[in-house]
Short mmCIF file of C-alpha atoms in Angstrom, two decimals:
data_model
loop_
_atom_site.label_atom_id
_atom_site.label_comp_id
_atom_site.label_asym_id
_atom_site.label_seq_id
_atom_site.Cartn_x
_atom_site.Cartn_y
_atom_site.Cartn_z
CA MET A 18 -19.72 15.15 4.90
CA LYS A 19 -17.20 17.82 3.93
CA SER A 20 -14.88 17.45 1.64
CA LYS A 21 -11.98 19.46 -0.27
CA THR A 22 -9.54 18.29 -2.86
CA GLU A 23 -6.08 19.87 -3.82
CA HIS A 24 -3.98 19.77 -6.56
CA LEU A 25 -0.38 19.97 -5.30
CA THR A 26 2.54 20.73 -8.01
CA PHE A 27 6.35 19.31 -7.17
CA ASN A 28 9.29 19.29 -8.88
CA LEU A 29 12.31 17.90 -7.19
CA PRO A 30 15.71 18.49 -9.28
CA THR A 31 16.77 14.79 -9.40
CA ARG A 32 15.71 11.78 -10.70
CA MET A 33 15.13 10.32 -7.39
CA GLY A 34 14.38 12.26 -3.89
CA PHE A 35 12.17 12.92 -0.43
CA LEU A 36 9.89 15.72 0.25
CA ASN A 37 8.39 16.32 3.21
CA ILE A 38 5.07 17.38 2.25
CA THR A 39 3.84 16.97 6.20
CA PRO A 40 3.19 20.63 6.47
CA GLU A 41 1.20 21.22 3.25
CA VAL A 42 -1.41 17.87 4.52
CA GLU A 43 -2.01 19.12 7.62
CA ARG A 44 -3.12 23.11 6.59
CA ILE A 45 -5.05 21.02 3.35
CA VAL A 46 -7.40 19.14 6.80
CA ARG A 47 -6.70 22.85 9.05
CA GLU A 48 -9.03 24.39 5.94
CA SER A 49 -11.46 21.68 5.19
CA GLY A 50 -12.96 22.74 8.86
CA VAL A 51 -13.40 18.68 9.21
CA ARG A 52 -12.58 17.38 12.88
CA GLU A 53 -13.86 14.01 12.26
CA GLY A 54 -12.00 12.21 8.79
CA LEU A 55 -9.80 10.44 6.44
CA VAL A 56 -7.12 12.25 4.67
CA LEU A 57 -6.12 10.80 1.20
CA VAL A 58 -2.52 12.15 0.01
CA ASN A 59 -1.65 10.56 -3.04
CA ALA A 60 0.60 11.06 -6.50
CA MET A 61 -1.37 11.04 -9.88
CA HIS A 62 2.26 10.00 -11.28
CA ILE A 63 2.65 6.31 -11.82
CA THR A 64 6.62 7.12 -11.23
CA ALA A 65 5.97 8.62 -7.97
CA SER A 66 5.29 7.94 -4.07
CA VAL A 67 3.32 8.79 -0.86
CA PHE A 68 4.85 7.21 1.45
CA ILE A 69 4.12 7.62 5.44
CA ASN A 70 8.35 7.21 7.52
CA ASP A 71 11.13 8.03 9.32
CA ASP A 72 12.72 12.50 8.47
CA GLU A 73 16.29 11.24 8.86
CA SER A 74 18.13 11.58 6.08
CA GLY A 75 20.80 8.99 7.01
CA LEU A 76 17.18 6.18 6.29
CA HIS A 77 16.58 7.90 2.80
CA ALA A 78 19.91 7.37 1.53
CA ASP A 79 19.35 4.32 2.76
CA TYR A 80 16.53 3.72 0.65
CA GLN A 81 17.49 5.65 -2.09
CA LYS A 82 20.22 2.72 -2.40
CA TRP A 83 17.97 -0.42 -1.56
CA LEU A 84 15.51 0.72 -4.40
CA GLU A 85 18.36 0.55 -6.17
CA GLN A 86 19.29 -2.37 -6.07
CA LEU A 87 15.86 -3.91 -5.72
CA ALA A 88 14.99 -1.99 -9.88
CA PRO A 89 17.93 -0.69 -11.05
CA PHE A 90 18.31 2.27 -13.11
CA ASP A 91 18.48 1.23 -17.08
CA PRO A 92 17.70 3.39 -19.86
CA SER A 93 19.06 0.29 -22.26
CA PRO A 94 16.66 -1.35 -24.76
CA LYS A 95 18.15 -4.82 -22.91
CA ARG A 96 17.21 -4.98 -19.17
CA TYR A 97 13.35 -3.88 -19.44
CA ALA A 98 11.06 -3.44 -22.76
CA HIS A 99 9.17 -0.29 -20.96
CA ASN A 100 12.82 1.54 -22.24
CA ARG A 101 11.91 -0.24 -25.64
CA THR A 102 9.21 2.40 -26.12
CA GLY A 103 11.92 5.17 -26.12
CA GLU A 104 11.47 5.67 -22.53
CA ASP A 105 14.24 5.17 -19.23
CA ASN A 106 12.24 5.78 -16.78
CA ALA A 107 11.39 1.51 -16.01
CA ASP A 108 12.59 1.39 -13.07
CA ALA A 109 10.57 3.90 -11.12
CA HIS A 110 7.77 2.50 -12.80
CA MET A 111 9.58 -0.10 -9.78
CA LYS A 112 10.15 2.02 -7.15
CA ARG A 113 6.88 3.45 -6.59
CA GLN A 114 5.18 0.04 -6.26
CA ILE A 115 8.14 -0.98 -3.49
CA MET A 116 7.32 2.11 -1.33
CA GLY A 117 3.32 2.54 -2.38
CA ARG A 118 1.24 5.39 -4.89
CA GLU A 119 -0.16 6.38 -1.11
CA VAL A 120 -1.30 6.51 2.07
CA VAL A 121 -5.21 7.60 3.88
CA VAL A 122 -4.65 8.93 7.34
CA ALA A 123 -6.65 9.42 10.73
CA ILE A 124 -8.24 13.35 11.83
CA THR A 125 -9.83 13.04 14.69
CA ALA A 126 -10.53 16.21 16.58
CA GLY A 127 -9.44 18.30 13.85
CA LYS A 128 -5.44 17.07 13.59
CA LEU A 129 -3.57 14.64 12.30
CA ASP A 130 -3.46 11.70 14.56
CA PHE A 131 -0.15 10.07 14.24
CA GLY A 132 2.28 8.13 15.52
CA PRO A 133 4.77 9.46 16.63
CA TRP A 134 7.72 9.04 14.67
CA GLU A 135 5.17 9.70 11.39
CA GLN A 136 6.01 12.08 8.49
CA ILE A 137 4.32 12.32 4.82
CA PHE A 138 6.94 12.41 1.66
CA TYR A 139 7.02 12.84 -2.07
CA GLY A 140 8.92 10.08 -2.96
CA GLU A 141 9.90 10.66 -6.72
CA PHE A 142 11.31 8.30 -8.54
CA ASP A 143 12.26 10.30 -12.56
CA GLY A 144 11.94 14.07 -10.94
CA ARG A 145 13.58 17.45 -12.88
CA ARG A 146 9.72 18.05 -14.24
CA ASN A 147 6.44 18.98 -12.56
CA LYS A 148 4.56 16.14 -10.81
CA ARG A 149 1.05 16.43 -8.99
CA VAL A 150 -0.11 14.72 -5.67
CA LEU A 151 -3.18 15.22 -5.06
CA VAL A 152 -5.14 15.32 -1.45
CA LYS A 153 -8.77 14.76 -0.51
CA VAL A 154 -10.31 15.29 2.78
CA ILE A 155 -13.43 14.18 3.71
CA GLY A 156 -15.47 13.69 7.28
CA GLU A 157 -17.52 15.83 9.51
CA MET B 12 -22.20 10.44 9.50
CA LYS B 13 -20.94 8.68 12.51
CA SER B 14 -17.08 7.84 13.60
CA LYS B 15 -15.54 5.93 15.70
CA THR B 16 -11.61 5.77 16.75
CA GLU B 17 -9.52 2.99 18.79
CA HIS B 18 -5.73 3.25 19.45
CA LEU B 19 -4.20 -0.31 19.94
CA THR B 20 -0.95 -1.28 21.68
CA PHE B 21 0.88 -4.03 21.15
CA ASN B 22 3.89 -5.58 22.73
CA LEU B 23 5.32 -8.40 21.14
CA PRO B 24 7.88 -10.55 21.99
CA THR B 25 10.63 -10.09 18.95
CA ARG B 26 12.00 -8.63 16.73
CA MET B 27 10.32 -10.03 13.99
CA GLY B 28 6.62 -11.17 14.55
CA PHE B 29 2.91 -11.70 12.83
CA LEU B 30 -0.87 -10.87 14.81
CA ASN B 31 -3.84 -10.98 13.88
CA ILE B 32 -6.00 -8.92 14.69
CA THR B 33 -9.28 -9.19 13.33
CA PRO B 34 -10.79 -9.67 16.31
CA GLU B 35 -9.72 -6.00 18.19
CA VAL B 36 -10.99 -5.12 14.37
CA GLU B 37 -14.62 -6.64 14.09
CA ARG B 38 -14.53 -5.35 17.76
CA ILE B 39 -14.73 -2.30 17.21
CA VAL B 40 -17.18 -2.08 14.21
CA ARG B 41 -19.53 -3.58 15.85
CA GLU B 42 -18.99 -1.22 18.61
CA SER B 43 -18.98 1.62 15.63
CA GLY B 44 -22.56 1.22 14.79
CA VAL B 45 -22.38 2.39 11.02
CA ARG B 46 -23.44 -0.04 8.69
CA GLU B 47 -22.16 1.40 5.17
CA GLY B 48 -18.48 2.50 6.04
CA LEU B 49 -14.55 1.71 5.46
CA VAL B 50 -12.21 2.10 8.15
CA LEU B 51 -8.89 2.55 7.92
CA VAL B 52 -6.05 0.80 10.41
CA ASN B 53 -2.50 1.93 10.46
CA ALA B 54 0.33 0.75 12.22
CA MET B 55 1.47 4.22 14.62
CA HIS B 56 5.03 3.82 13.97
CA ILE B 57 6.74 3.20 11.22
CA THR B 58 9.17 -0.01 11.76
CA ALA B 59 6.14 -1.43 12.30
CA SER B 60 3.30 -3.05 9.69
CA VAL B 61 -0.16 -3.19 9.18
CA PHE B 62 -1.62 -6.14 6.50
CA ILE B 63 -4.44 -8.38 4.97
CA ASN B 64 -3.34 -11.81 4.12
CA ASP B 65 -3.80 -15.95 5.50
CA ASP B 66 -3.36 -17.13 8.94
CA GLU B 67 -0.77 -19.94 7.81
CA SER B 68 2.38 -20.17 10.37
CA GLY B 69 4.37 -21.32 7.03
CA LEU B 70 3.39 -19.01 5.11
CA HIS B 71 4.51 -16.15 7.99
CA ALA B 72 7.97 -17.66 8.20
CA ASP B 73 8.49 -17.72 5.07
CA TYR B 74 7.44 -13.26 4.99
CA GLN B 75 10.06 -13.67 7.27
CA LYS B 76 13.12 -15.36 5.37
CA TRP B 77 11.95 -13.58 2.35
CA LEU B 78 11.77 -10.11 4.16
CA GLU B 79 16.15 -10.74 5.48
CA GLN B 80 16.45 -10.98 2.02
CA LEU B 81 14.90 -8.28 0.85
CA ALA B 82 16.53 -6.66 3.87
CA PRO B 83 19.27 -8.09 6.04
CA PHE B 84 18.94 -7.10 9.92
CA ASP B 85 22.26 -5.16 10.61
CA PRO B 86 23.44 -3.15 13.40
CA SER B 87 26.92 -2.40 12.34
CA PRO B 88 27.26 1.65 10.32
CA LYS B 89 28.16 0.00 7.57
CA ARG B 90 25.34 -1.08 6.12
CA TYR B 91 23.02 1.92 6.94
CA ALA B 92 23.25 5.06 6.95
CA HIS B 93 20.69 4.85 9.56
CA ASN B 94 22.13 2.60 11.77
CA ARG B 95 25.17 4.88 12.99
CA THR B 96 23.03 7.69 13.88
CA GLY B 97 23.08 5.18 17.29
CA GLU B 98 20.19 2.87 15.56
CA ASP B 99 19.88 -0.75 14.22
CA ASN B 100 16.51 -0.92 13.44
CA ALA B 101 16.99 1.20 9.16
CA ASP B 102 16.22 -3.19 8.01
CA ALA B 103 13.09 -3.13 10.19
CA HIS B 104 11.81 0.74 7.83
CA MET B 105 12.51 -0.98 5.00
CA LYS B 106 9.95 -5.28 5.58
CA ARG B 107 7.53 -1.79 6.34
CA GLN B 108 7.64 -0.83 3.13
CA ILE B 109 7.44 -3.87 1.48
CA MET B 110 4.98 -5.04 4.51
CA GLY B 111 2.84 -1.66 3.83
CA ARG B 112 1.39 0.61 6.68
CA GLU B 113 -2.46 0.54 6.69
CA VAL B 114 -5.30 -1.20 5.08
CA VAL B 115 -8.20 0.15 3.96
CA VAL B 116 -11.74 -1.89 4.36
CA ALA B 117 -15.29 -1.26 3.61
CA ILE B 118 -17.96 -2.44 6.04
CA THR B 119 -20.96 -3.03 4.10
CA ALA B 120 -24.24 -3.66 5.84
CA GLY B 121 -22.42 -3.80 9.39
CA LYS B 122 -19.02 -6.04 8.88
CA LEU B 123 -15.77 -6.14 7.23
CA ASP B 124 -16.67 -7.45 4.29
CA PHE B 125 -13.70 -10.28 3.92
CA GLY B 126 -12.93 -12.42 0.98
CA PRO B 127 -12.76 -16.09 2.62
CA TRP B 128 -9.14 -16.13 3.12
CA GLU B 129 -8.67 -12.47 4.56
CA GLN B 130 -7.49 -11.32 7.49
CA ILE B 131 -6.07 -8.27 9.59
CA PHE B 132 -2.75 -8.87 10.65
CA TYR B 133 -0.23 -6.24 12.51
CA GLY B 134 3.72 -6.58 11.74
CA GLU B 135 6.60 -6.06 14.20
CA PHE B 136 9.98 -5.46 12.70
CA ASP B 137 11.16 -3.45 15.55
CA GLY B 138 9.49 -5.07 18.62
CA ARG B 139 10.14 -5.97 22.02
CA ARG B 140 8.77 -2.74 23.42
CA ASN B 141 5.04 -1.20 23.19
CA LYS B 142 3.51 0.37 19.62
CA ARG B 143 0.11 2.15 18.34
CA VAL B 144 -2.11 0.95 16.21
CA LEU B 145 -5.30 3.12 14.99
CA VAL B 146 -8.17 2.34 13.39
CA LYS B 147 -10.62 4.83 12.18
CA VAL B 148 -14.05 3.89 10.85
CA ILE B 149 -16.39 6.17 9.64
CA GLY B 150 -20.00 6.01 7.49
CA GLU B 151 -23.84 5.17 7.90
CA MET C 15 -23.47 9.68 2.61
CA LYS C 16 -24.04 7.84 -0.34
CA SER C 17 -22.13 4.36 -0.49
CA LYS C 18 -22.38 1.53 -2.94
CA THR C 19 -20.70 -1.81 -3.22
CA GLU C 20 -20.05 -3.85 -6.05
CA HIS C 21 -18.30 -7.50 -6.56
CA LEU C 22 -16.43 -8.23 -9.40
CA THR C 23 -15.09 -11.62 -10.24
CA PHE C 24 -12.92 -12.50 -12.83
CA ASN C 25 -11.05 -15.29 -14.33
CA LEU C 26 -7.49 -15.38 -15.68
CA PRO C 27 -6.94 -17.28 -17.96
CA THR C 28 -2.90 -17.66 -16.63
CA ARG C 29 -0.30 -18.14 -13.12
CA MET C 30 0.36 -14.19 -13.70
CA GLY C 31 -1.17 -11.28 -15.65
CA PHE C 32 -2.81 -8.37 -15.67
CA LEU C 33 -6.73 -6.35 -16.30
CA ASN C 34 -7.11 -3.13 -16.44
CA ILE C 35 -10.63 -2.88 -14.31
CA THR C 36 -11.19 1.02 -14.50
CA PRO C 37 -14.11 1.55 -16.88
CA GLU C 38 -15.79 -1.40 -14.22
CA VAL C 39 -15.11 0.99 -11.42
CA GLU C 40 -15.83 4.15 -13.26
CA ARG C 41 -18.55 2.82 -13.72
CA ILE C 42 -19.79 2.03 -10.14
CA VAL C 43 -18.51 5.11 -9.51
CA ARG C 44 -21.22 7.05 -11.70
CA GLU C 45 -24.13 4.29 -11.15
CA SER C 46 -23.64 4.93 -7.69
CA GLY C 47 -24.44 9.33 -7.77
CA VAL C 48 -21.41 10.11 -5.52
CA ARG C 49 -19.86 13.60 -6.66
CA GLU C 50 -16.75 14.50 -4.08
CA GLY C 51 -15.21 10.69 -1.99
CA LEU C 52 -13.84 8.27 -1.85
CA VAL C 53 -13.65 4.44 -4.54
CA LEU C 54 -11.92 1.47 -2.32
CA VAL C 55 -10.75 -0.91 -4.80
CA ASN C 56 -9.12 -4.24 -3.31
CA ALA C 57 -8.40 -7.19 -4.49
CA MET C 58 -10.82 -9.87 -2.28
CA HIS C 59 -7.80 -12.63 -2.49
CA ILE C 60 -4.76 -13.33 -0.51
CA THR C 61 -2.92 -14.28 -4.00
CA ALA C 62 -4.03 -11.38 -5.55
CA SER C 63 -3.70 -6.69 -6.03
CA VAL C 64 -5.53 -4.38 -6.69
CA PHE C 65 -2.76 -1.51 -7.99
CA ILE C 66 -2.64 2.00 -10.17
CA ASN C 67 0.19 1.92 -13.04
CA ASP C 68 0.60 2.37 -16.56
CA ASP C 69 -1.63 0.54 -19.06
CA GLU C 70 2.10 -0.67 -21.03
CA SER C 71 2.19 -4.31 -22.68
CA GLY C 72 7.03 -3.37 -22.29
CA LEU C 73 6.07 -2.53 -18.69
CA HIS C 74 3.87 -5.39 -17.56
CA ALA C 75 6.34 -7.33 -18.86
CA ASP C 76 9.15 -6.02 -16.77
CA TYR C 77 7.18 -6.09 -14.16
CA GLN C 78 6.12 -10.05 -14.04
CA LYS C 79 9.59 -10.85 -14.80
CA TRP C 80 10.77 -8.67 -11.35
CA LEU C 81 7.99 -10.35 -9.85
CA GLU C 82 10.26 -13.64 -10.88
CA GLN C 83 12.81 -13.00 -10.02
CA LEU C 84 12.52 -10.95 -6.06
CA ALA C 85 9.51 -14.15 -5.38
CA PRO C 86 10.35 -17.12 -7.84
CA PHE C 87 7.04 -19.42 -8.23
CA ASP C 88 8.65 -23.21 -7.19
CA PRO C 89 5.92 -25.33 -6.18
CA SER C 90 8.89 -27.96 -4.33
CA PRO C 91 8.26 -27.71 -1.35
CA LYS C 92 12.06 -26.65 -0.05
CA ARG C 93 12.53 -23.71 -0.79
CA TYR C 94 8.49 -22.68 0.89
CA ALA C 95 7.39 -23.63 4.68
CA HIS C 96 3.85 -22.31 2.62
CA ASN C 97 4.27 -24.69 0.08
CA ARG C 98 4.35 -28.15 2.24
CA THR C 99 0.33 -27.77 3.44
CA GLY C 100 -0.81 -29.06 -0.34
CA GLU C 101 -0.35 -25.10 -1.41
CA ASP C 102 1.56 -24.88 -4.45
CA ASN C 103 1.14 -20.46 -4.28
CA ALA C 104 3.32 -19.20 -2.04
CA ASP C 105 5.24 -17.35 -4.46
CA ALA C 106 2.18 -15.18 -5.21
CA HIS C 107 1.06 -14.65 -1.51
CA MET C 108 4.57 -12.36 -1.48
CA LYS C 109 4.21 -10.50 -4.92
CA ARG C 110 0.69 -9.32 -3.95
CA GLN C 111 2.77 -8.18 -0.89
CA ILE C 112 4.63 -6.06 -3.79
CA MET C 113 1.91 -5.19 -5.70
CA GLY C 114 -0.75 -4.15 -2.35
CA ARG C 115 -3.89 -5.33 -2.45
CA GLU C 116 -6.04 -1.89 -2.54
CA VAL C 117 -5.43 1.36 -3.67
CA VAL C 118 -7.88 4.94 -2.41
CA VAL C 119 -9.45 6.74 -5.41
CA ALA C 120 -10.65 10.22 -4.91
CA ILE C 121 -14.35 11.13 -6.48
CA THR C 122 -14.60 14.68 -7.96
CA ALA C 123 -17.17 16.20 -9.46
CA GLY C 124 -18.99 12.60 -9.90
CA LYS C 125 -14.87 11.38 -11.01
CA LEU C 126 -12.65 9.05 -10.54
CA ASP C 127 -9.73 11.65 -10.00
CA PHE C 128 -6.62 10.58 -11.69
CA GLY C 129 -3.07 11.34 -13.38
CA PRO C 130 -2.42 11.77 -16.79
CA TRP C 131 -1.70 7.76 -17.06
CA GLU C 132 -3.04 6.05 -13.77
CA GLN C 133 -5.08 3.05 -14.64
CA ILE C 134 -5.99 0.55 -12.01
CA PHE C 135 -5.18 -2.87 -12.54
CA TYR C 136 -5.86 -6.67 -11.36
CA GLY C 137 -3.13 -8.10 -10.16
CA GLU C 138 -3.08 -12.15 -10.11
CA PHE C 139 -0.71 -13.73 -9.49
CA ASP C 140 -2.74 -17.67 -8.98
CA GLY C 141 -5.10 -17.36 -11.74
CA ARG C 142 -6.61 -20.17 -13.80
CA ARG C 143 -9.79 -19.88 -10.88
CA ASN C 144 -12.76 -17.29 -10.50
CA LYS C 145 -11.69 -14.15 -8.08
CA ARG C 146 -13.24 -10.99 -6.79
CA VAL C 147 -12.43 -7.87 -6.53
CA LEU C 148 -14.73 -5.65 -4.82
CA VAL C 149 -15.56 -1.92 -5.23
CA LYS C 150 -16.93 0.94 -2.30
CA VAL C 151 -17.77 3.98 -3.41
CA ILE C 152 -18.21 6.58 0.04
CA GLY C 153 -19.81 10.13 -0.24
CA GLU C 154 -21.92 12.66 -2.00
#
């Protein structure tokens, strides 16, 4: 069994935002030499997501509006108990649960085995600082 | 390490619907010859899900009603920016995030290592056309 | 390829609650002898979750309040069709979809490859009885 591990660092300029990280994951899979296996891609921070969806800016705007409705940003101590601890990001912990922590993608014949529109995104809900994503390839 | 890959195709007759695909996954695991390992099952389309839950029609009706409340179908260009691009399925991209893209299931002694009620479903949110599910088995 | 499987049993004293199971998963990874690989941790019941987030009691209270708003407990036969079958836990099946069934975590140099605040939780939405979590390690 072969394996390869890499930790990527991202710093998004906004509180919430999505970044297409498919090229980075493709590079790591290629460098791993794995032909048949799995790649795990996960946020290492608990106010961020890794998810697979469409690279369409209208959809991304819709996601942001929708997530804000489901779990509004509110730094006051009133709405969220977590924001009585000195934090202001309780909403980000919720948005991350909706969008998910991780994806696992099949590697077939040395490539990400993707449908026509699948792209991997880093989803940031408490940005403007360095945060990490883990990529782990296993297989043969 | 052994591996086996199969792409299944489904065409659900309704916009939203759930299909129990456990027998198909069991067959692929059996054919793989893997005794100890993992199987990844994921939607290859970004308006569909693979998830594990109960095979109970009342619950499935509840899920559909609940998802419709959380992310209503609305083909007009007003609610969703994505639906200004010629698409009408922005809601399906959201429903899929709630229900998830994929499941990873343990294989123990050659079988899906399941609790008493676990069943694997294909979840469709923009149906009436061919869509694919990937099954990838790895292990020994 | 090495593998190790263990089924853990939990019995939470409340209907809804979260339990930090990171030490148990760390022990199983250590005992597996796997240095590079993956560990799958999943609820074996369909009214429970395994998820990764922060071990902060205020946040956990916020999650419970938020999940109750998104999918209210209601044992009456009026709101949920599932609760016309003799069950009272339709809400728990929904809460579990928001929080997720499983996590897959990288093992690097023999340890869970975690960010600074990542902890693994068992999430219970229909407690007061024995329920199981599966831990499956694969790698080398």
